[in-house]
Tab-separated table of N, CA and C in Angstrom:
chain	number	residue	atom	x	y	z
A	136	GLY	N	25.253	-4.565	-2.677
A	136	GLY	CA	25.621	-3.814	-1.498
A	136	GLY	C	24.418	-3.555	-0.627
A	137	LYS	N	24.696	-3.239	0.606
A	137	LYS	CA	23.615	-2.977	1.550
A	137	LYS	C	23.327	-1.485	1.597
A	138	SER	N	22.056	-1.172	1.686
A	138	SER	CA	21.619	0.214	1.784
A	138	SER	C	21.477	0.571	3.255
A	139	ASN	N	21.552	1.850	3.564
A	139	ASN	CA	21.369	2.240	4.962
A	139	ASN	C	19.955	2.738	5.224
A	140	THR	N	19.026	2.389	4.320
A	140	THR	CA	17.621	2.720	4.534
A	140	THR	C	16.762	1.475	4.370
A	141	ILE	N	15.690	1.432	5.145
A	141	ILE	CA	14.739	0.334	5.074
A	141	ILE	C	13.348	0.950	5.210
A	142	ASN	N	12.441	0.600	4.319
A	142	ASN	CA	11.061	1.047	4.449
A	142	ASN	C	10.430	0.378	5.669
A	143	LEU	N	9.609	1.135	6.394
A	143	LEU	CA	8.972	0.590	7.601
A	143	LEU	C	8.250	-0.726	7.321
A	144	ALA	N	7.498	-0.782	6.226
A	144	ALA	CA	6.705	-1.974	5.918
A	144	ALA	C	7.570	-3.188	5.608
A	145	ASP	N	8.861	-2.968	5.303
A	145	ASP	CA	9.758	-4.073	4.952
A	145	ASP	C	10.517	-4.633	6.158
A	146	ILE	N	10.418	-3.974	7.297
A	146	ILE	CA	11.166	-4.422	8.478
A	146	ILE	C	10.618	-5.755	8.973
A	147	GLU	N	11.516	-6.700	9.136
A	147	GLU	CA	11.146	-8.038	9.606
A	147	GLU	C	11.598	-8.283	11.046
A	148	LYS	N	12.692	-7.636	11.457
A	148	LYS	CA	13.251	-7.927	12.780
A	148	LYS	C	13.857	-6.668	13.388
A	149	ILE	N	13.571	-6.461	14.681
A	149	ILE	CA	14.183	-5.369	15.436
A	149	ILE	C	14.644	-5.973	16.758
A	150	LYS	N	15.937	-5.864	17.030
A	150	LYS	CA	16.483	-6.443	18.266
A	150	LYS	C	17.396	-5.435	18.949
A	151	VAL	N	17.393	-5.496	20.271
A	151	VAL	CA	18.339	-4.708	21.062
A	151	VAL	C	19.517	-5.623	21.378
A	152	LEU	N	20.726	-5.163	21.075
A	152	LEU	CA	21.944	-5.931	21.340
A	152	LEU	C	22.786	-5.165	22.354
A	153	GLN	N	23.357	-5.901	23.304
A	153	GLN	CA	24.174	-5.225	24.318
A	153	GLN	C	25.312	-6.146	24.749
A	154	THR	N	26.532	-5.656	24.559
A	154	THR	CA	27.707	-6.404	25.021
A	154	THR	C	27.913	-6.072	26.504
A	155	GLY	N	28.852	-6.770	27.131
A	155	GLY	CA	29.179	-6.486	28.529
A	155	GLY	C	29.652	-5.057	28.724
A	156	LEU	N	30.481	-4.586	27.810
A	156	LEU	CA	30.975	-3.219	27.883
A	156	LEU	C	29.831	-2.216	27.691
A	157	ASP	N	28.951	-2.501	26.728
A	157	ASP	CA	27.782	-1.635	26.506
A	157	ASP	C	26.980	-1.523	27.805
A	158	HIS	N	26.788	-2.667	28.481
A	158	HIS	CA	26.010	-2.694	29.722
A	158	HIS	C	26.666	-1.820	30.798
A	159	LYS	N	27.990	-1.910	30.896
A	159	LYS	CA	28.718	-1.122	31.906
A	159	LYS	C	28.562	0.375	31.694
A	160	VAL	N	28.546	0.796	30.421
A	160	VAL	CA	28.424	2.230	30.145
A	160	VAL	C	26.967	2.651	29.906
A	161	GLY	N	26.037	1.695	29.990
A	161	GLY	CA	24.615	2.007	29.907
A	161	GLY	C	24.080	2.299	28.516
A	162	VAL	N	24.700	1.686	27.518
A	162	VAL	CA	24.203	1.871	26.151
A	162	VAL	C	23.958	0.510	25.510
A	163	SER	N	23.305	0.531	24.381
A	163	SER	CA	23.094	-0.694	23.610
A	163	SER	C	22.966	-0.330	22.141
A	164	LYS	N	22.874	-1.363	21.326
A	164	LYS	CA	22.751	-1.180	19.884
A	164	LYS	C	21.353	-1.624	19.472
A	165	LEU	N	20.844	-1.014	18.423
A	165	LEU	CA	19.561	-1.438	17.872
A	165	LEU	C	19.827	-2.028	16.491
A	166	TYR	N	19.398	-3.269	16.307
A	166	TYR	CA	19.582	-3.986	15.044
A	166	TYR	C	18.232	-4.022	14.336
A	167	ILE	N	18.205	-3.554	13.087
A	167	ILE	CA	16.981	-3.526	12.283
A	167	ILE	C	17.268	-4.256	10.982
A	168	SER	N	16.391	-5.199	10.608
A	168	SER	CA	16.615	-5.994	9.407
A	168	SER	C	15.336	-6.116	8.575
A	169	SER	N	15.529	-6.088	7.255
A	169	SER	CA	14.413	-6.311	6.340
A	169	SER	C	14.558	-7.644	5.620
A	170	GLY	N	15.560	-8.384	5.940
A	170	GLY	CA	15.842	-9.625	5.227
A	170	GLY	C	16.893	-9.396	4.152
A	171	THR	N	16.810	-8.255	3.465
A	171	THR	CA	17.815	-7.937	2.436
A	171	THR	C	18.751	-6.825	2.907
A	172	ASN	N	18.260	-5.936	3.751
A	172	ASN	CA	19.077	-4.846	4.287
A	172	ASN	C	19.078	-4.921	5.805
A	173	GLU	N	20.137	-4.393	6.397
A	173	GLU	CA	20.180	-4.323	7.859
A	173	GLU	C	20.877	-3.040	8.284
A	174	ILE	N	20.434	-2.555	9.433
A	174	ILE	CA	21.001	-1.335	10.000
A	174	ILE	C	21.350	-1.634	11.456
A	175	LEU	N	22.508	-1.180	11.903
A	175	LEU	CA	22.913	-1.316	13.298
A	175	LEU	C	23.181	0.093	13.821
A	176	ILE	N	22.419	0.479	14.838
A	176	ILE	CA	22.573	1.807	15.426
A	176	ILE	C	23.214	1.630	16.799
A	177	PRO	N	24.484	2.023	16.953
A	177	PRO	CA	25.190	1.828	18.228
A	177	PRO	C	24.995	3.012	19.182
A	178	GLY	N	25.367	2.782	20.446
A	178	GLY	CA	25.462	3.855	21.433
A	178	GLY	C	24.152	4.458	21.890
A	179	LEU	N	23.080	3.676	21.896
A	179	LEU	CA	21.775	4.200	22.321
A	179	LEU	C	21.550	3.944	23.807
A	180	ASP	N	21.029	4.947	24.499
A	180	ASP	CA	20.701	4.719	25.912
A	180	ASP	C	19.217	4.424	26.089
A	181	ASN	N	18.453	4.466	25.007
A	181	ASN	CA	17.014	4.184	25.088
A	181	ASN	C	16.596	3.185	24.014
A	182	ALA	N	17.436	2.221	23.735
A	182	ALA	CA	17.196	1.286	22.632
A	182	ALA	C	15.891	0.512	22.799
A	183	HIS	N	15.540	0.130	24.036
A	183	HIS	CA	14.297	-0.627	24.247
A	183	HIS	C	13.076	0.233	23.935
A	184	ASN	N	13.112	1.515	24.323
A	184	ASN	CA	12.006	2.418	24.009
A	184	ASN	C	11.891	2.612	22.497
A	185	LEU	N	13.031	2.785	21.856
A	185	LEU	CA	13.045	2.974	20.410
A	185	LEU	C	12.537	1.718	19.703
A	186	GLN	N	12.920	0.554	20.205
A	186	GLN	CA	12.458	-0.708	19.629
A	186	GLN	C	10.929	-0.799	19.727
A	187	GLU	N	10.380	-0.455	20.874
A	187	GLU	CA	8.940	-0.505	21.089
A	187	GLU	C	8.205	0.442	20.123
A	188	LEU	N	8.724	1.661	19.979
A	188	LEU	CA	8.116	2.628	19.064
A	188	LEU	C	8.190	2.149	17.613
A	189	LEU	N	9.340	1.598	17.248
A	189	LEU	CA	9.501	1.091	15.882
A	189	LEU	C	8.580	-0.099	15.623
A	190	ASP	N	8.436	-0.989	16.602
A	190	ASP	CA	7.527	-2.134	16.447
A	190	ASP	C	6.105	-1.652	16.150
A	191	LYS	N	5.660	-0.637	16.894
A	191	LYS	CA	4.314	-0.086	16.677
A	191	LYS	C	4.212	0.566	15.304
A	192	ALA	N	5.224	1.338	14.932
A	192	ALA	CA	5.213	2.026	13.644
A	192	ALA	C	5.213	1.026	12.485
A	193	VAL	N	5.988	-0.037	12.623
A	193	VAL	CA	6.051	-1.072	11.587
A	193	VAL	C	4.689	-1.742	11.439
A	194	ALA	N	4.051	-2.087	12.564
A	194	ALA	CA	2.732	-2.738	12.525
A	194	ALA	C	1.709	-1.826	11.844
A	195	GLN	N	1.716	-0.546	12.191
A	195	GLN	CA	0.786	0.410	11.584
A	195	GLN	C	1.041	0.561	10.089
A	196	GLU	N	2.299	0.641	9.702
A	196	GLU	CA	2.636	0.817	8.285
A	196	GLU	C	2.248	-0.415	7.479
A	197	LYS	N	2.449	-1.605	8.047
A	197	LYS	CA	2.064	-2.834	7.345
A	197	LYS	C	0.549	-2.883	7.161
A	198	LYS	N	-0.204	-2.442	8.186
A	198	LYS	CA	-1.667	-2.372	8.078
A	198	LYS	C	-2.065	-1.384	6.989
A	199	ARG	N	-1.415	-0.214	6.985
A	199	ARG	CA	-1.740	0.821	6.004
A	199	ARG	C	-1.476	0.327	4.584
A	200	VAL	N	-0.338	-0.320	4.381
A	200	VAL	CA	0.016	-0.839	3.060
A	200	VAL	C	-0.985	-1.916	2.619
A	201	ALA	N	-1.381	-2.792	3.556
A	201	ALA	CA	-2.352	-3.849	3.232
A	201	ALA	C	-3.709	-3.242	2.855
A	202	LEU	N	-4.151	-2.233	3.609
A	202	LEU	CA	-5.420	-1.563	3.300
A	202	LEU	C	-5.357	-0.862	1.950
A	203	GLN	N	-4.235	-0.205	1.701
A	203	GLN	CA	-4.052	0.490	0.426
A	203	GLN	C	-4.133	-0.501	-0.735
A	204	GLN	N	-3.517	-1.657	-0.579
A	204	GLN	CA	-3.546	-2.688	-1.620
A	204	GLN	C	-4.957	-3.233	-1.791
A	205	GLU	N	-5.660	-3.421	-0.673
A	205	GLU	CA	-7.035	-3.927	-0.709
A	205	GLU	C	-7.939	-2.938	-1.460
A	206	LEU	N	-7.789	-1.648	-1.164
A	206	LEU	CA	-8.581	-0.624	-1.846
A	206	LEU	C	-8.246	-0.573	-3.334
A	207	LYS	N	-6.973	-0.701	-3.651
A	207	LYS	CA	-6.544	-0.681	-5.043
A	207	LYS	C	-7.185	-1.831	-5.814
A	208	ASN	N	-7.271	-2.999	-5.172
A	208	ASN	CA	-7.862	-4.175	-5.814
A	208	ASN	C	-9.373	-4.040	-5.981
A	209	LYS	N	-10.011	-3.199	-5.162
A	209	LYS	CA	-11.463	-3.033	-5.217
A	209	LYS	C	-11.894	-1.911	-6.148
A	210	ARG	N	-10.959	-1.153	-6.683
A	210	ARG	CA	-11.311	-0.032	-7.570
A	210	ARG	C	-12.051	-0.547	-8.790
A	211	PRO	N	-13.060	0.208	-9.229
A	211	PRO	CA	-13.779	-0.204	-10.437
A	211	PRO	C	-12.855	-0.193	-11.647
A	212	LYS	N	-13.132	-1.082	-12.562
A	212	LYS	CA	-12.268	-1.237	-13.728
A	212	LYS	C	-12.617	-0.251	-14.843
A	213	HIS	N	-13.790	0.391	-14.750
A	213	HIS	CA	-14.187	1.310	-15.821
A	213	HIS	C	-13.456	2.646	-15.711
A	214	GLN	N	-13.402	3.344	-16.821
A	214	GLN	CA	-12.743	4.650	-16.882
A	214	GLN	C	-13.591	5.698	-16.161
A	215	PRO	N	-12.957	6.716	-15.555
A	215	PRO	CA	-13.725	7.786	-14.913
A	215	PRO	C	-14.649	8.457	-15.929
A	216	GLY	N	-15.896	8.660	-15.534
A	216	GLY	CA	-16.854	9.307	-16.413
A	216	GLY	C	-17.573	8.353	-17.346
A	217	SER	N	-17.114	7.099	-17.450
A	217	SER	CA	-17.729	6.169	-18.400
A	217	SER	C	-19.132	5.763	-17.962
A	218	LEU	N	-19.381	5.726	-16.635
A	218	LEU	CA	-20.718	5.397	-16.154
A	218	LEU	C	-21.725	6.446	-16.608
A	219	GLU	N	-21.328	7.722	-16.524
A	219	GLU	CA	-22.215	8.802	-16.964
A	219	GLU	C	-22.478	8.696	-18.466
A	220	LYS	N	-21.421	8.394	-19.219
A	220	LYS	CA	-21.581	8.264	-20.672
A	220	LYS	C	-22.505	7.096	-21.004
A	221	MET	N	-22.356	6.004	-20.246
A	221	MET	CA	-23.214	4.832	-20.475
A	221	MET	C	-24.660	5.184	-20.142
A	222	ASN	N	-24.880	5.931	-19.063
A	222	ASN	CA	-26.236	6.357	-18.699
A	222	ASN	C	-26.845	7.217	-19.797
A	223	ASP	N	-26.047	8.133	-20.364
A	223	ASP	CA	-26.519	8.976	-21.470
A	223	ASP	C	-26.899	8.109	-22.665
A	224	LEU	N	-26.076	7.123	-22.956
A	224	LEU	CA	-26.325	6.225	-24.080
A	224	LEU	C	-27.637	5.474	-23.886
A	225	VAL	N	-27.856	4.943	-22.689
A	225	VAL	CA	-29.089	4.216	-22.389
A	225	VAL	C	-30.294	5.150	-22.525
A	226	GLY	N	-30.144	6.375	-22.014
A	226	GLY	CA	-31.233	7.352	-22.114
A	226	GLY	C	-31.590	7.653	-23.560
A	227	MET	N	-30.577	7.837	-24.396
A	227	MET	CA	-30.818	8.133	-25.816
A	227	MET	C	-31.508	6.946	-26.495
A	228	TRP	N	-31.077	5.732	-26.137
A	228	TRP	CA	-31.678	4.525	-26.710
A	228	TRP	C	-33.132	4.399	-26.268
A	229	GLN	N	-33.394	4.648	-24.960
A	229	GLN	CA	-34.760	4.542	-24.438
A	229	GLN	C	-35.697	5.573	-25.075
A	230	GLN	N	-35.143	6.731	-25.431
A	230	GLN	CA	-35.960	7.783	-26.057
A	230	GLN	C	-36.151	7.547	-27.552
A	231	GLY	N	-35.525	6.498	-28.060
A	231	GLY	CA	-35.654	6.190	-29.484
A	231	GLY	C	-34.712	6.999	-30.355
A	232	LEU	N	-33.739	7.673	-29.760
A	232	LEU	CA	-32.792	8.475	-30.534
A	232	LEU	C	-31.700	7.598	-31.151
A	233	LEU	N	-31.557	6.362	-30.656
A	233	LEU	CA	-30.595	5.399	-31.209
A	233	LEU	C	-31.343	4.113	-31.533
A	234	THR	N	-30.957	3.476	-32.627
A	234	THR	CA	-31.524	2.162	-32.943
A	234	THR	C	-30.863	1.128	-32.040
A	235	ASP	N	-31.443	-0.068	-31.985
A	235	ASP	CA	-30.843	-1.152	-31.192
A	235	ASP	C	-29.419	-1.432	-31.662
A	236	GLU	N	-29.200	-1.397	-32.976
A	236	GLU	CA	-27.879	-1.680	-33.540
A	236	GLU	C	-26.875	-0.592	-33.139
A	237	GLN	N	-27.311	0.678	-33.222
A	237	GLN	CA	-26.419	1.782	-32.831
A	237	GLN	C	-26.075	1.693	-31.343
A	238	PHE	N	-27.085	1.363	-30.541
A	238	PHE	CA	-26.864	1.242	-29.093
A	238	PHE	C	-25.848	0.142	-28.802
A	239	GLU	N	-26.034	-1.034	-29.430
A	239	GLU	CA	-25.122	-2.169	-29.204
A	239	GLU	C	-23.702	-1.826	-29.648
A	240	GLU	N	-23.582	-1.149	-30.771
A	240	GLU	CA	-22.269	-0.767	-31.293
A	240	GLU	C	-21.548	0.164	-30.308
A	241	GLU	N	-22.264	1.149	-29.791
A	241	GLU	CA	-21.681	2.090	-28.833
A	241	GLU	C	-21.400	1.414	-27.480
A	242	ARG	N	-22.323	0.540	-27.060
A	242	ARG	CA	-22.172	-0.142	-25.770
A	242	ARG	C	-20.908	-0.996	-25.751
A	243	LYS	N	-20.585	-1.624	-26.870
A	243	LYS	CA	-19.395	-2.491	-26.949
A	243	LYS	C	-18.108	-1.721	-26.672
A	244	LYS	N	-18.109	-0.409	-26.941
A	244	LYS	CA	-16.926	0.415	-26.694
A	244	LYS	C	-16.610	0.510	-25.197
A	245	PHE	N	-17.637	0.320	-24.346
A	245	PHE	CA	-17.438	0.394	-22.909
A	245	PHE	C	-16.895	-0.899	-22.307
A	246	GLU	N	-16.944	-1.983	-23.089
A	246	GLU	CA	-16.505	-3.284	-22.573
A	246	GLU	C	-15.010	-3.476	-22.671
A	247	SER	N	-14.343	-2.686	-23.502
A	247	SER	CA	-12.897	-2.895	-23.671
A	247	SER	C	-12.098	-2.169	-22.617
């Protein structure tokens, strides 16, 4: 079944439709499609303005989603706080508080 909601980032097409009768009474319909869902909003007297605003909003939302995905892909893979723990480990090893074997054993825990 078709839903009556479409996420902004999923919108693929926005068109203003107007029949002869619509033109006579000064209204039109706005057609919005995501490829899988579609919405038809009838009886609008400002459909072209609404289309323009939606086009801008869709472009901005697609940019935002792309940036969000890009940032997500750039996030470090290590656990929060693990860098500090690794620094502590290196410091202890440098001070001679850990043997080379103990250091290597602990360091391997950060690689998984």
